[in-house]
Amino acid sequence: FYWVYAISFTLQIYYDFSGYSDMAIGLGKILGFDYPENFYYPYISSSITEFWRRWHISLGSWFRDYVYIPLGGNRVKKSRWIANIFLVWMLTGLWHGASWNFVLWGLLYGVLLLVEKLFLLKYLKKSKFFSHIYVLFFVVTGFVIFQAEDIPDAFYSLKNMFCIGNLSLFSTETGYYIRSYFVLFLAAVLGCTPIVKKGIEKLCQKESMQKVCSLLEIPFLLILLVLVTAYLVDGSFSPFLYFRF
Amino acid sequence: MFLKYKDKILSIILFSFFILLFVAQILLPDKTYSESERRFLAKAPDFRAEELSSGLLMDSCEPYVLDQFPMRDTFRSIKAVFEKYVLCKMDQHEIYEAEGHLSKMVYPMNETMLNHASERFENLYQTYLQPNSWNPYFVIVPDKNYYLADSSHHLSLSYDELYAYMQAKNSYMKWIDIRDRLYVDDYYQTDTHWKQENLVEIADYIVYELTGEHKSTSHSSNQIYASEELKRPFYGVYYGQSALPHKPDKIRFLTNETLENCIVTYTDGQNNTIASLYDMEKAMGKDPYELFLAGTMPIISIDNPSGESGRTLLMFRDSFGSSLAPLMVSYYDKIILVDIRYISSDLLGNYISFDKLSKENTDVLFLYSTLLLNDSMSLK
C-alpha cells in the first residue's frame, strides 16, 4: 500500500510543481517575459546527477551559482569538496522547510551525488534500464522522507514500505485504488516522459496532418479548459504543494 | 485563412470564456441552497479591512466563489462523467453505480462509532427499559453496499463482523436479522433509504418476532394497502453527491382506512403538533423522503383508534424507521418513535411517561441502519 502511496505522491508533486511553473511561464509570456523551463522530464533521468539537472532547475542553478561555486566547488582539496557538497544539500533540504526530514532528504541526495561522482556514474552508463530503476527508487524513497511530518513519521513510512512495519505490502484497499486509478496512473506516467509530445510533434510535422492538427488544437484546448474548470468547481480548495516554498 | 488567425481566434475564445464566467458570477443572484447536494451554499463574505490584510478574506472568498460558480451542477456532472467513462474511475466521492443503483462505499468498520452507539443504547436500556423489565429487540438495516459491493468489486466493511460486534456489545438485546429478506431493489436507486411498498413482509416478520403474531404469509401490499405515488420525481441523496446523470426514483406510499384514521403527534421538545402519517408539505420540500412521518422529529406518537391488540411499540430508530412504522400500526394501539439524534437520551423522561406504559404489553425495538451505526456521533 505504501508503495502505491509513495509513487502516487511522486507523480503528484511533479505535476503540481511543474504545472505551477508552467503557469508562471505562460503568464509571463502573456506579459512579454520569457522564463526558462524549471522541469525537463526529470523522471527519465539515468542518474541522480542528471535528475537534479532536470528537477527544479532554478533552485539547483541558484545553489550552484551562489553557494557551491563561491565555496570553491570541486576546485578545492577532496575533504573540502565533500564538505561543500554536504553543505549545499543540507541547505537545499532546509530551503524546503525548517524540519529535520527535509534536511535528511537533502543529505540523502548529497550522499548519492557524492557516490556517483566518486565511482558510480561509469557503472550507471552501462545499463539504461537499471540506472532508471536506481534513480526512480531513490526519488520515490526520497519523497517519502520529504512529505513526512517528522523523522519518526518518515521512518514509520519507510519501515512499512520495506515490509518491516505492521502494514502489509498489498491489501484490499491497494487493489481497489490501483483498479480505480489505473487509467489516470497510466496517463500520468506517460506524461512524465516526452513520448506523447514527441509523438504529436512527429505526427503534425507530416504535410497531410498539419491542417488537421491546427484545426484540432482549438477544440482540444477548449475541452481541456472546461475539464479543469469542472475539477476546480467540484473540488475543495487544494493549495499547490510547493506553494509554501 | 483560419489557420493564419488561429492563435488570435483561440485567444479571443479563451478570454471570452473567462470574462463571461466572471460577468455571470457577478450578475446572477446568489443561491442559498443546493438541491442536488442537499446543503446550504456559502454566502458572500463581509468585507472587513483587517480580514483583507490578514488573508482571512481570501480564505472565505474561496468557498463562496466555488459554491456560487455559474452552471456549477453542469460542471460537476462533466467532471463525474469524464472520471467514470474516460478515466474509468470506480467511484466519484465514494459513490458508485452498480446494477442501476447509486451506492456509497462504507469502509472500514469504525469500532469507535459502534462503541459509541452501543454505549448510548445501553444508557437507554439502563435508564428506561430495565426498570420496566422490558427486553428490547434489535434490527440492523443493511445499507445497499451490503448487496452491491462484492459483485461490483468496491470496498466494503465486513458486515458479518459488524453484526457480530454489535451483538456482542449489546448482548442484552434479542436480534432480528432481516438481511436475507431484503434485496437491493427494495431500496431507492438514487437514495440510501428503502422503499415502503417493498417493506410489508419485513414489517410483518419483525412484528412476528416481537409478538409471535403474524398475518398470512401470502398477502401482499395490494391486499391490505392502497399504493399512491408522489407526482414529483425523487432525486435521492446519492444523485447529488455523485453528480452522474441518472433517472430519478418514484416515491410510493401505502395507505388504508386504518392508517388514515391514525392520530400522529410530533414532539420537538417545545411543541406538540397533530399531523398525519404522511406529510405532503415535506414531500414537496428539499427531501421528499420526509413525506414519511415528517422526517426529522425527536419523538412521534402514533395512536391507532381501531387498534384492538392493547399493545404499544416503543421504537428507537433512525430515518429507516419512518417508512417502516406505518406498516406496523395495524398490530398496535400505539407506536412511540424516538430519534436520539435530535433529543438527548437523558431528557426522554420529560416527554415520555415510561411508567404509564404497560409492562407486559409493550414491545421495544431498536432499528438502526449500518450507515448510522458506523458513524454514530449524532446519537445523543
XYZ file of C-alpha atoms in Angstrom:
625
model
C 0.000 0.000 0.000
C 2.768 2.408 0.899
C 4.444 1.933 -2.471
C 1.243 2.926 -4.254
C 1.025 5.956 -1.996
C 4.704 6.847 -2.500
C 4.581 6.516 -6.293
C 1.329 8.487 -6.418
C 2.879 11.255 -4.331
C 5.939 11.281 -6.601
C 3.669 11.830 -9.582
C 1.528 14.371 -7.742
C 4.436 16.539 -6.644
C 5.876 16.568 -10.162
C 2.608 17.602 -11.791
C 1.832 20.058 -9.020
C 5.159 21.830 -9.157
C 5.933 21.619 -12.877
C 2.347 22.682 -13.628
C 2.731 25.622 -11.271
C 5.970 26.549 -13.037
C 4.322 26.200 -16.454
C 1.544 28.527 -15.326
C 4.170 31.109 -14.341
C 5.929 30.692 -17.702
C 2.609 31.050 -19.586
C 1.540 34.125 -17.616
C 4.977 35.594 -18.162
C 4.656 35.090 -21.923
C 1.320 36.909 -21.880
C 3.078 39.850 -20.265
C 6.088 39.639 -22.559
C 8.512 37.864 -20.230
C 10.372 34.692 -21.132
C 11.077 32.495 -18.155
C 13.223 29.383 -18.530
C 11.820 25.901 -18.064
C 12.039 24.652 -14.489
C 11.415 20.944 -15.143
C 12.644 18.885 -18.063
C 11.226 15.384 -17.740
C 13.160 14.611 -14.535
C 11.752 11.099 -14.187
C 13.526 9.858 -17.311
C 16.926 10.579 -15.723
C 19.512 7.809 -15.592
C 21.454 9.234 -12.652
C 20.759 11.458 -9.660
C 23.215 13.926 -11.162
C 21.044 14.096 -14.269
C 17.870 14.219 -12.129
C 18.979 17.452 -10.471
C 19.677 18.977 -13.868
C 16.070 18.280 -14.825
C 14.218 18.861 -11.485
C 13.618 22.363 -10.092
C 16.320 23.669 -12.381
C 16.140 27.201 -10.991
C 16.864 26.000 -7.447
C 19.788 23.802 -8.465
C 21.240 26.592 -10.577
C 20.934 29.101 -7.743
C 22.657 26.887 -5.183
C 25.379 26.075 -7.716
C 25.995 29.731 -8.591
C 25.599 31.314 -5.152
C 26.734 28.642 -2.690
C 28.678 25.780 -4.297
C 30.909 27.807 -6.635
C 31.696 30.617 -4.111
C 32.721 27.880 -1.642
C 35.192 26.655 -4.242
C 33.083 23.950 -5.862
C 35.247 20.963 -6.822
C 38.404 23.084 -7.238
C 39.485 22.512 -3.651
C 41.041 19.599 -1.795
C 38.887 16.474 -1.586
C 37.794 16.799 2.031
C 36.650 20.396 1.432
C 34.861 19.370 -1.758
C 32.909 16.660 0.116
C 32.015 19.196 2.828
C 30.828 21.643 0.155
C 28.537 19.024 -1.316
C 27.026 18.151 2.058
C 26.602 21.803 2.983
C 24.845 22.644 -0.302
C 22.484 19.689 0.003
C 21.751 20.331 3.655
C 20.844 23.907 2.727
C 18.768 22.644 -0.214
C 16.826 20.486 2.227
C 16.436 23.367 4.701
C 15.218 25.626 1.904
C 12.155 23.378 1.602
C 11.284 23.720 5.259
C 12.676 24.091 8.761
C 12.252 20.452 9.597
C 14.743 17.604 10.034
C 13.037 15.392 7.473
C 13.846 17.973 4.779
C 17.465 18.047 5.950
C 17.561 14.243 5.791
C 16.063 14.354 2.298
C 18.693 16.841 1.169
C 21.529 14.861 2.731
C 20.285 11.682 1.028
C 20.850 13.393 -2.303
C 24.192 14.692 -1.101
C 25.314 11.128 -0.396
C 24.001 9.811 -3.712
C 25.628 12.593 -5.725
C 28.913 12.052 -3.958
C 28.824 8.316 -4.582
C 28.022 8.936 -8.256
C 30.840 11.440 -8.638
C 33.334 9.165 -6.906
C 32.655 5.961 -8.850
C 29.036 5.040 -9.602
C 28.411 7.119 -12.728
C 30.541 4.954 -15.006
C 28.608 1.853 -13.937
C 25.224 3.566 -14.453
C 26.152 4.304 -18.064
C 26.420 0.586 -18.753
C 22.701 -0.138 -18.323
C 19.933 2.420 -19.012
C 17.296 0.114 -17.575
C 18.983 -0.392 -14.193
C 20.048 3.230 -13.984
C 16.413 4.346 -14.439
C 15.265 1.888 -11.748
C 18.024 3.133 -9.436
C 17.001 6.798 -9.921
C 13.275 6.173 -9.546
C 13.849 4.039 -6.443
C 15.744 6.779 -4.634
C 13.480 9.563 -5.897
C 10.368 7.754 -4.630
C 12.036 6.859 -1.330
C 13.313 10.411 -1.003
C 9.823 11.829 -1.469
C 8.513 9.584 1.303
C 11.002 11.311 3.624
C 10.140 14.681 2.071
C 6.404 14.524 2.735
C 6.623 13.013 6.243
C 5.530 15.087 9.238
C 8.831 14.461 11.007
C 11.691 11.950 11.224
C 9.756 9.256 13.192
C 6.907 9.522 10.665
C 9.411 9.184 7.810
C 10.940 6.036 9.323
C 7.483 4.599 10.015
C 6.593 5.021 6.343
C 9.928 3.587 5.201
C 9.590 0.586 7.506
C 6.194 -0.218 6.051
C 7.454 0.265 2.509
C 10.117 -2.348 3.113
C 7.821 -4.737 4.968
C 9.406 -4.212 8.367
C 6.343 -2.473 9.817
C 2.858 -3.710 10.691
C 1.168 -2.916 7.398
C 1.026 -5.436 4.602
C 2.599 -4.779 1.209
C -0.703 -5.340 -0.584
C -4.227 -5.054 0.800
C -7.809 -4.954 -0.439
C -7.587 -1.174 -0.444
C -4.402 -1.256 -2.536
C -6.068 -3.427 -5.153
C -9.133 -1.225 -5.257
C -7.225 2.017 -5.691
C -4.945 0.535 -8.353
C -8.003 -0.641 -10.310
C -9.844 2.644 -9.828
C -6.960 4.921 -10.749
C -5.256 2.704 -13.340
C -6.062 4.827 -16.403
C -5.113 8.037 -14.630
C -1.942 6.409 -13.375
C -1.010 5.270 -16.860
C -1.691 8.723 -18.297
C 0.371 10.309 -15.511
C 3.340 8.009 -16.128
C 3.205 8.660 -19.881
C 3.015 12.369 -19.240
C 6.285 12.223 -17.315
C 8.054 11.164 -20.500
C 8.499 13.061 -23.752
C 6.800 10.200 -25.669
C 3.433 11.943 -26.072
C 4.884 15.326 -27.002
C 7.351 13.868 -29.498
C 4.678 11.614 -30.955
C 2.319 14.525 -31.579
C 5.122 16.697 -32.977
C 6.166 13.936 -35.354
C 2.584 13.374 -36.496
C 1.877 17.062 -37.015
C 5.060 17.582 -38.991
C 3.612 15.475 -41.804
C 2.204 17.714 -44.505
C -1.105 15.851 -44.611
C -1.618 16.262 -40.875
C -0.583 19.881 -40.405
C -4.018 21.312 -41.162
C -5.775 18.654 -39.056
C -3.505 19.351 -36.091
C -4.114 23.079 -36.333
C -7.873 22.597 -36.598
C -7.989 20.179 -33.658
C -5.910 22.439 -31.446
C -8.789 24.806 -30.629
C -11.423 22.207 -29.611
C -8.800 20.239 -27.708
C -7.749 23.257 -25.665
C -11.366 24.242 -25.052
C -12.212 20.748 -23.818
C -9.202 20.921 -21.541
C -10.315 24.327 -20.248
C -13.831 23.043 -19.490
C -12.396 19.983 -17.732
C -10.009 21.899 -15.489
C -12.831 24.329 -14.645
C -15.038 21.350 -13.782
C -12.370 19.917 -11.487
C -11.880 23.298 -9.843
C -15.605 23.752 -9.216
C -16.117 20.250 -7.856
C -13.106 20.057 -5.580
C -12.419 21.918 -2.375
C -9.555 24.350 -2.295
C -6.306 22.489 -2.767
C -3.252 24.702 -2.490
C -0.194 23.830 -4.550
C 2.155 21.513 -2.646
C 5.063 23.782 -3.387
C 3.109 26.940 -2.581
C 4.847 27.317 0.747
C 8.171 27.011 -0.950
C -7.299 31.987 -43.633
C -8.467 30.273 -40.476
C -5.008 28.869 -39.804
C -3.463 32.301 -40.218
C -5.650 33.721 -37.445
C -5.894 30.532 -35.390
C -3.925 31.860 -32.443
C -5.951 35.096 -32.322
C -9.221 33.142 -32.515
C -8.067 30.878 -29.714
C -7.067 33.827 -27.543
C -10.440 35.514 -28.121
C -12.346 32.324 -27.241
C -10.311 31.761 -24.077
C -10.627 35.322 -22.810
C -14.334 35.357 -23.673
C -14.754 32.206 -21.545
C -13.130 33.869 -18.541
C -14.966 37.173 -18.991
C -18.373 35.511 -19.491
C -17.944 33.411 -16.349
C -16.779 36.442 -14.386
C -19.723 38.579 -15.525
C -22.194 35.736 -14.937
C -20.860 35.242 -11.404
C -21.404 38.915 -10.638
C -24.784 39.343 -12.322
C -26.501 36.100 -11.324
C -28.207 36.193 -7.913
C -26.567 34.057 -5.223
C -28.198 30.711 -4.486
C -28.756 29.816 -0.854
C -29.334 26.071 -1.150
C -28.163 23.312 -3.474
C -30.965 20.879 -4.314
C -28.569 18.334 -5.784
C -26.043 18.423 -2.914
C -28.653 18.842 -0.147
C -26.680 21.567 1.598
C -26.637 25.297 2.099
C -24.224 27.171 -0.122
C -21.610 29.658 1.101
C -22.675 33.291 1.295
C -20.637 36.267 0.195
C -18.145 37.154 2.954
C -18.416 40.521 4.693
C -15.662 42.831 3.585
C -13.517 43.992 6.503
C -10.177 45.737 6.156
C -8.476 43.659 8.879
C -9.597 40.429 7.201
C -8.204 41.644 3.896
C -4.782 42.379 5.396
C -4.645 39.092 7.351
C -5.639 36.993 4.355
C -8.792 35.658 6.004
C -10.951 37.386 3.417
C -9.463 35.291 0.623
C -9.975 32.132 2.719
C -13.691 32.862 2.951
C -13.918 34.043 -0.664
C -12.734 30.688 -1.951
C -15.741 28.588 -0.844
C -18.120 31.387 -1.837
C -16.765 31.606 -5.392
C -16.813 27.827 -5.807
C -20.314 27.460 -4.389
C -21.783 30.284 -6.484
C -19.932 29.369 -9.689
C -22.223 29.660 -12.741
C -23.521 26.309 -14.007
C -21.947 24.578 -11.010
C -24.077 21.429 -11.306
C -23.270 21.130 -15.017
C -19.541 21.371 -14.379
C -19.808 18.789 -11.591
C -21.596 16.424 -13.955
C -18.955 16.960 -16.625
C -16.265 16.005 -14.153
C -18.181 12.948 -12.933
C -18.869 11.690 -16.466
C -15.240 12.265 -17.513
C -13.936 10.355 -14.491
C -16.343 7.465 -14.941
C -16.221 6.947 -18.704
C -12.789 8.260 -19.740
C -10.634 7.639 -16.661
C -12.714 4.536 -15.759
C -12.641 5.580 -12.109
C -14.694 3.223 -9.983
C -16.276 5.816 -7.699
C -16.961 9.545 -7.518
C -16.661 10.921 -3.986
C -17.081 7.294 -2.785
C -20.409 6.964 -4.648
C -20.576 4.265 -7.307
C -23.119 2.866 -9.713
C -23.946 -0.844 -9.805
C -26.997 -2.789 -11.012
C -28.736 0.504 -11.773
C -28.246 1.741 -8.216
C -26.132 4.539 -6.795
C -24.494 3.445 -3.565
C -21.842 4.693 -1.180
C -18.790 2.719 -0.165
C -18.939 2.058 3.554
C -15.410 1.276 4.649
C -13.781 0.498 7.014
C -15.668 -0.653 10.081
C -15.359 2.010 12.782
C -15.228 0.385 16.195
C -15.168 3.732 17.972
C -18.503 4.643 16.418
C -20.001 1.231 17.091
C -18.905 1.553 20.711
C -20.469 4.992 20.961
C -23.785 3.711 19.592
C -23.707 0.743 21.951
C -22.966 2.998 24.899
C -25.977 5.206 24.024
C -28.228 2.159 23.669
C -27.082 0.770 26.995
C -27.816 4.118 28.617
C -31.379 3.939 27.270
C -31.729 0.358 28.449
C -30.448 1.038 31.960
C -32.470 4.242 32.381
C -35.835 3.432 30.873
C -36.150 -0.209 29.874
C -34.605 -2.327 32.581
C -36.638 -0.680 35.415
C -39.760 -1.763 33.490
C -38.394 -5.230 32.739
C -38.622 -4.627 29.011
C -36.372 -6.781 26.830
C -35.523 -4.897 23.658
C -35.089 -6.303 20.176
C -32.572 -5.003 17.661
C -32.838 -4.785 13.885
C -29.799 -3.556 11.950
C -30.857 -2.429 8.483
C -28.109 -3.236 5.959
C -27.235 -0.412 3.561
C -27.072 -1.008 -0.197
C -23.329 -1.578 -0.088
C -24.082 -4.930 1.575
C -25.797 -6.163 -1.583
C -23.677 -4.412 -4.218
C -20.054 -4.069 -3.089
C -18.830 -7.630 -3.547
C -20.263 -8.187 -7.009
C -19.088 -4.768 -8.207
C -15.656 -5.095 -6.526
C -15.968 -1.980 -4.406
C -14.607 -1.505 -0.920
C -16.869 -2.613 1.873
C -16.611 -3.275 5.564
C -17.256 -6.803 6.760
C -20.948 -6.778 7.568
C -20.756 -10.145 9.302
C -18.082 -8.660 11.552
C -20.183 -5.550 12.221
C -23.250 -7.579 13.098
C -21.254 -9.891 15.339
C -19.561 -6.928 17.020
C -22.862 -5.194 17.762
C -24.408 -8.423 19.010
C -21.539 -8.936 21.399
C -21.652 -5.321 22.605
C -25.436 -5.368 23.072
C -25.956 -8.879 24.375
C -29.000 -7.847 26.446
C -30.962 -7.388 23.214
C -32.571 -10.064 21.075
C -31.629 -9.949 17.419
C -33.862 -9.931 14.356
C -31.800 -10.436 11.203
C -33.503 -9.140 8.057
C -30.547 -9.225 5.685
C -31.732 -12.284 3.761
C -35.238 -10.891 3.466
C -34.165 -7.778 1.605
C -32.866 -7.272 -1.915
C -31.106 -4.321 -3.468
C -34.252 -3.398 -5.452
C -36.072 -2.900 -2.161
C -34.074 0.338 -1.937
C -34.379 3.525 -3.959
C -31.855 3.674 -6.791
C -30.627 7.188 -6.003
C -31.006 7.239 -2.208
C -29.899 5.419 0.921
C -33.422 4.531 2.034
C -35.659 1.574 1.350
C -38.985 1.672 -0.459
C -42.026 1.462 1.752
C -44.011 -0.515 -0.807
C -41.436 -3.345 -0.517
C -41.485 -3.500 3.278
C -44.848 -5.090 4.120
C -43.396 -8.565 4.624
C -40.425 -7.152 6.539
C -42.805 -5.315 8.878
C -44.889 -8.467 9.359
C -41.768 -10.520 10.074
C -40.424 -8.073 12.651
C -43.777 -7.905 14.433
C -43.943 -11.680 14.409
C -40.547 -11.836 16.079
C -41.655 -9.202 18.606
C -45.072 -10.590 19.463
C -45.469 -14.051 17.927
C -48.408 -12.698 15.954
C -48.383 -12.899 12.182
C -50.689 -12.393 9.243
C -50.932 -14.754 6.280
C -47.562 -15.033 4.545
C -49.274 -14.942 1.182
C -50.591 -11.409 1.471
C -49.054 -8.569 -0.460
C -49.271 -4.816 -0.186
C -52.123 -4.773 -2.726
C -54.392 -6.805 -0.492
C -54.359 -4.590 2.569
C -52.912 -1.302 1.378
C -53.596 1.100 -1.452
C -50.496 2.459 -3.134
C -50.223 6.129 -4.018
C -47.392 7.763 -5.891
C -45.873 11.211 -5.476
C -46.024 13.021 -8.794
C -42.720 14.715 -8.096
C -39.627 12.723 -9.186
C -37.351 11.733 -6.316
C -33.679 12.605 -6.743
C -32.122 10.884 -3.742
C -29.101 11.932 -1.740
C -26.650 9.866 -3.819
C -27.788 11.535 -7.029
C -26.463 14.911 -5.964
C -23.303 13.557 -4.375
C -22.273 11.546 -7.409
C -23.256 14.219 -9.984
C -23.738 11.409 -12.505
C -26.768 11.539 -14.790
C -29.316 9.041 -13.510
C -33.052 8.680 -13.850
C -34.922 9.638 -10.697
C -36.911 7.386 -8.408
C -40.608 7.488 -7.675
C -41.811 7.611 -4.082
C -44.845 5.463 -3.336
C -46.595 5.331 -0.008
C -49.102 2.826 1.321
C -52.353 3.738 2.931
C -55.669 2.273 4.076
C -58.501 3.250 6.334
C -56.603 2.329 9.486
C -53.612 4.488 8.589
C -55.778 7.393 7.539
C -57.532 7.362 10.921
C -54.309 7.355 12.912
C -53.594 10.353 15.107
C -49.970 11.368 14.844
C -48.400 13.697 17.366
C -44.930 15.155 16.820
C -42.965 16.387 19.813
C -39.982 18.559 19.004
C -39.109 19.336 22.618
C -41.159 22.507 22.715
C -44.437 21.884 20.939
C -46.776 19.023 20.207
C -48.159 19.071 16.697
C -51.029 16.944 15.487
C -50.444 15.672 11.966
C -50.817 12.624 9.740
C -48.549 9.745 8.853
C -47.646 11.265 5.523
C -46.618 14.899 5.359
C -47.427 16.205 1.872
C -45.790 19.549 2.560
C -42.462 17.921 3.397
C -42.886 15.689 0.323
C -42.551 18.848 -1.784
C -39.543 20.097 0.209
C -35.825 19.546 -0.138
C -36.028 15.832 0.793
C -39.191 14.080 -0.435
C -38.441 11.079 1.813
C -39.535 13.337 4.694
C -43.044 12.547 3.482
C -42.812 9.624 5.929
C -43.596 10.922 9.422
C -42.310 14.414 8.575
C -38.658 13.391 8.562
C -36.517 14.589 11.445
C -38.632 14.576 14.591
C -37.307 13.636 18.053
C -40.489 11.968 19.325
C -43.537 10.828 17.368
C -46.590 9.174 18.810
C -48.985 7.271 16.513
C -52.339 6.417 18.052
C -54.430 3.802 16.262
C -58.119 4.265 17.178
C -59.014 0.953 15.568
C -56.301 -0.961 17.409
C -57.507 -3.983 19.322
C -54.291 -5.593 20.493
C -53.829 -3.442 23.581
C -50.133 -3.376 22.735
C -47.694 -0.486 22.453
C -44.496 -0.417 20.404
C -41.617 1.735 21.585
C -39.173 2.148 18.694
C -35.770 3.775 18.945
C -34.843 4.428 15.361
C -33.214 6.411 12.606
C -34.807 7.566 9.329
C -35.337 3.993 8.113
C -37.960 3.615 10.826
C -40.046 6.459 9.348
C -41.252 4.410 6.384
C -41.469 1.109 8.279
C -43.509 2.240 11.293
C -46.777 2.922 9.378
C -46.762 -0.735 8.250
C -46.723 -1.890 11.878
C -49.586 0.325 13.011
C -52.296 -2.294 12.489
C -50.644 -4.540 15.110
C -50.569 -1.909 17.854
C -52.798 0.566 19.644
C -49.912 2.982 19.920
C -46.438 3.342 18.449
C -43.918 5.723 20.014
C -40.918 6.532 17.850
C -37.817 8.090 19.366
C -34.883 9.503 17.429
C -31.981 10.191 19.801
C -30.141 12.105 17.091
C -32.494 15.014 17.810
C -33.087 14.651 21.532
C -30.739 13.663 24.312
C -31.457 10.244 25.806
C -31.295 11.807 29.264
C -34.262 14.096 28.520
C -36.659 11.445 27.246
C -38.259 11.019 30.649
C -39.516 14.606 30.415
C -41.553 13.801 27.304
C -42.484 10.123 27.549
C -44.224 8.703 30.614
C -42.467 5.370 30.622
C -44.042 4.375 33.908
C -47.514 4.695 32.384
C -46.748 2.201 29.603
C -47.858 -1.365 30.213
C -45.029 -3.574 31.461
C -46.477 -6.690 29.844
C -47.901 -5.263 26.616
C -45.080 -3.009 25.464
C -42.624 -4.153 22.810
C -39.307 -2.349 22.472
C -37.426 -2.245 19.188
C -34.122 -0.639 18.226
C -33.968 -0.144 14.462
C -30.814 1.423 13.038
C -29.003 1.246 9.739
C -25.380 0.198 9.308
C -24.690 3.676 7.904
C -25.668 5.337 11.162
C -24.038 2.763 13.432
C -20.712 3.108 11.610
C -20.916 6.904 12.002
C -22.899 7.332 15.196
C -21.608 10.591 16.681
C -25.025 12.179 16.175
C -26.601 9.799 18.716
C -27.025 11.712 21.971
